[in-house]
Coordinates of C-alpha atoms in Angstrom, one line a residue:
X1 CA 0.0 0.0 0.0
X2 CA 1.3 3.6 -1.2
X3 CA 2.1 5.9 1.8
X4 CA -0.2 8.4 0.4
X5 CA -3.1 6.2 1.6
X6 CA -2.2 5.5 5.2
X7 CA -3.5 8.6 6.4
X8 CA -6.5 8.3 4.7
X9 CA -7.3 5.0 6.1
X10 CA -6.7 6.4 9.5
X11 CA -9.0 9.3 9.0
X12 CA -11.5 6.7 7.4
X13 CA -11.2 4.2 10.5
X14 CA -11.2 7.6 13.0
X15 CA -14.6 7.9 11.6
X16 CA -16.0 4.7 11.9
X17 CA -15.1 4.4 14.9
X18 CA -17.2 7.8 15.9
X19 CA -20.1 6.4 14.7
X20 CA -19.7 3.2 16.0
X21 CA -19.4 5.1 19.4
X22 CA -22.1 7.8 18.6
X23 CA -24.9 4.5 18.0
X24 CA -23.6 2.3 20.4
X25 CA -23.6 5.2 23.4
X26 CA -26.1 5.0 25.9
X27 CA -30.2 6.5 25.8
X28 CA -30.8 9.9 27.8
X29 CA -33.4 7.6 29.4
X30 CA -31.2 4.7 30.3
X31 CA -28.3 7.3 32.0
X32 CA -31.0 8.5 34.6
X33 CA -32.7 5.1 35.2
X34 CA -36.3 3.5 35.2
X35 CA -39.7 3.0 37.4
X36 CA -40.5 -0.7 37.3
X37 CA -43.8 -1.9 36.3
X38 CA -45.5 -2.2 39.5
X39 CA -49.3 -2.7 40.6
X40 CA -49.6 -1.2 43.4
X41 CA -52.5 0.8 45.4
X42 CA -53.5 4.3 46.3
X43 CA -54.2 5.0 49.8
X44 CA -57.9 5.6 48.7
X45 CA -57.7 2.0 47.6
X46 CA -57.9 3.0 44.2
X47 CA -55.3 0.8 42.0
X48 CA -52.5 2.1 39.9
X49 CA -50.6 0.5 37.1
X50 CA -47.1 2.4 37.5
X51 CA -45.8 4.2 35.5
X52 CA -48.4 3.5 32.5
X53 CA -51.2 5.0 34.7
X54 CA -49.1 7.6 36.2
X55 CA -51.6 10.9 36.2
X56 CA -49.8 13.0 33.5
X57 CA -47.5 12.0 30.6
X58 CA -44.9 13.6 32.8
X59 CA -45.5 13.7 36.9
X60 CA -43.6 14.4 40.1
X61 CA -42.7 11.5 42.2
X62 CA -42.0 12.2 46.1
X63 CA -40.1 9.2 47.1
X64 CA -39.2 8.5 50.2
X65 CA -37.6 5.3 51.9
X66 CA -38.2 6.0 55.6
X67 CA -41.5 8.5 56.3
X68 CA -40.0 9.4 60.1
X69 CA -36.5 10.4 58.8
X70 CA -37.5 11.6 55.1
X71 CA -40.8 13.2 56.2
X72 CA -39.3 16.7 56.4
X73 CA -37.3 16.5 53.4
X74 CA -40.1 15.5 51.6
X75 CA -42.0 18.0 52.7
X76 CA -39.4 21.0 51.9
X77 CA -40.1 20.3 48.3
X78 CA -44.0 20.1 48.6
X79 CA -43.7 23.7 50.0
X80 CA -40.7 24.7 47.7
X81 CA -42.0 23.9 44.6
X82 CA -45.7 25.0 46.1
X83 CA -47.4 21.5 45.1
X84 CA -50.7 22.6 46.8
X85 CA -51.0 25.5 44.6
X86 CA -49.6 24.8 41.4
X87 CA -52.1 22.8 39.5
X88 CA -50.1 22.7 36.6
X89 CA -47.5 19.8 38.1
X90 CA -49.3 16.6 38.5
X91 CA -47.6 14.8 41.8
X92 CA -47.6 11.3 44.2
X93 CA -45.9 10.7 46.8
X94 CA -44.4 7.2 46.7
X95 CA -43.2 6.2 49.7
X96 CA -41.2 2.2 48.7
X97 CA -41.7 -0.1 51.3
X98 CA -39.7 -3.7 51.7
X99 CA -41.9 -5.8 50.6
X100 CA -42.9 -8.0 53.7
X101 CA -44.2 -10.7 51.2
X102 CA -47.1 -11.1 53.3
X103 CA -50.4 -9.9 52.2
X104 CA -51.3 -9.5 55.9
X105 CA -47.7 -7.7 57.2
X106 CA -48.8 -5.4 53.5
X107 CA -52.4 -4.4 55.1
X108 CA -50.9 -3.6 58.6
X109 CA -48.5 -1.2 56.7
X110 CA -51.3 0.7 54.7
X111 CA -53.6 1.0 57.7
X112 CA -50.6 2.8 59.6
X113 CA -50.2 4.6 56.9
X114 CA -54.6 5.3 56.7
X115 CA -54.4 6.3 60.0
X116 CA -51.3 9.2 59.6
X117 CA -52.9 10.2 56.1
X118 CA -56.7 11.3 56.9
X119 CA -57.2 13.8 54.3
X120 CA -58.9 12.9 51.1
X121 CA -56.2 14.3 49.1
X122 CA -53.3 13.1 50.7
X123 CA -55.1 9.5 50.3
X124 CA -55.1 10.0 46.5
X125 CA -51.8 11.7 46.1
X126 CA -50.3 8.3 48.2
X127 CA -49.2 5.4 46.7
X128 CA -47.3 3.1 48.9
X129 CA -45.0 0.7 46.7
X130 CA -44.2 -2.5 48.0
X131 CA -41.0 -3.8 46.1
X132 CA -37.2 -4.8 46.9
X133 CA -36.2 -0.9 48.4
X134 CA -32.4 -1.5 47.2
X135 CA -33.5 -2.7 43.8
X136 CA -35.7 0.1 43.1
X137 CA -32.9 2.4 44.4
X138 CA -30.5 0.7 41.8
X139 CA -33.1 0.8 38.7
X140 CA -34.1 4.6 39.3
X141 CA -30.5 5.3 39.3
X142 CA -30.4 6.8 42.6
X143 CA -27.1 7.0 44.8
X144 CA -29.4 5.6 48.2
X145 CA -32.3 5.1 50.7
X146 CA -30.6 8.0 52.7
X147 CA -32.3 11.0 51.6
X148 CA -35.8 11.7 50.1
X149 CA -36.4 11.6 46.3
X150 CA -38.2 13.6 43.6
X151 CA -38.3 12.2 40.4
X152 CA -39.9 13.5 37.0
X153 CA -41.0 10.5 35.7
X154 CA -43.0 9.8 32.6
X155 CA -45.5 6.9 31.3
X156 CA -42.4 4.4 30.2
X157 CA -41.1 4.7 33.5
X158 CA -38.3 6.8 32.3
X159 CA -36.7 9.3 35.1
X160 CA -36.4 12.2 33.1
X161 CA -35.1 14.5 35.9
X162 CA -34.2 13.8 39.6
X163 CA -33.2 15.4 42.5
X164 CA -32.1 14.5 46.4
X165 CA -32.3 15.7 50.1
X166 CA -34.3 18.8 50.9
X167 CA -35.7 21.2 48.4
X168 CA -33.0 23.2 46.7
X169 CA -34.6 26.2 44.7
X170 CA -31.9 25.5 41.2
X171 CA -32.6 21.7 41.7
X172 CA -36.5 22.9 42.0
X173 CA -36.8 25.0 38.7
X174 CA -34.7 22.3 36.8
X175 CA -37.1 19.8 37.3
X176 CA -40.0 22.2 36.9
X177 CA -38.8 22.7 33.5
X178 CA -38.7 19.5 32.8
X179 CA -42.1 18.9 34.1
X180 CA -43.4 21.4 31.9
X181 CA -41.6 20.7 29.1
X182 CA -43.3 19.2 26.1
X183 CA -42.8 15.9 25.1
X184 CA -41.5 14.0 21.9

């Protein structure tokens, strides 16, 4: 082979190998994880196919992994992002639960959980999810169970935004924007 070609080939193969590495690269969706399909129940006993029946095509999830040590975190982002009066961001909180694997040890969990949530809305917007905590934490693509959640999630399950700990006002317009962002 002439020397005049070599460098040509190696521009050629520089550029196959882009594209190689351009198709092969990961999925926005896949970098910032997934909701697993999961039945589960509101607390107003109404049930809900997540995510396909989320309540938007794109909704706020309030996780939290421990409701006594979350609770206030949680709740810094309800008043940060003013949940109760914004009726343009559809919400839930999810509180994920180990599942006890006991349909009996499940009921005793959920009627704590009736008799802490009394209001009528609260009942709707909760949504206890009963599933392996560490594998939801890993499939969400969340660094832990330490700190309470908030998720933009949409009806594939894809996290399309997420943020931790207590409400941060940057953190809170970023996933507001993506919220309200239109969809593909």
């Amino acid at each position: 082979m002439s020397p005049i070609f070599t460098p040509v080939l190696g521009w050629v193969a520089a550029a196959g190998a882009a594209m190689g590495l351009a198709v092969a690269a990961p999925h926005e969706d896949w970098v910032l994880g997934k909701i697993p399909s999961i039945l589960a129940e509101r607390l107003d006993r109404t049930p809900l196919q997540l995510p396909q029946e989320l309540p938007s095509g794109r909704t706020l999830a309030l996780v939290v992994f421990n409701g006594h040590q979350q609770r206030e975190e949680a709740h810094s982002w309800i008043e940060g992002l003013e949940l109760h009066r914004d009726k343009s961001i559809a919400w839930l909180k999810l509180p994920v639960l180990n599942d006890p694997g006991d349909e009996k040890a499940r009921r005793g969990i959920v009627q704590r959980l009736l008799d802490k949530h009394q209001g009528e809305d609260d009942r709707t917007r909760m949504v206890p999810v009963f599933t392996n905590r560490d594998a939801f934490v890993r499939a969400t693509g969340l660094d832990s169970a330490d700190h309470a959640s908030v998720l933009v999630i949409d009806r594939k399950g894809n996290v399309l935004a997420r943020a931790q700990g207590r409400f941060d006002p940057d953190k809170g317009q970023a996933l507001r924007e993506t919220l309200l962002a239109r969809s593909d």
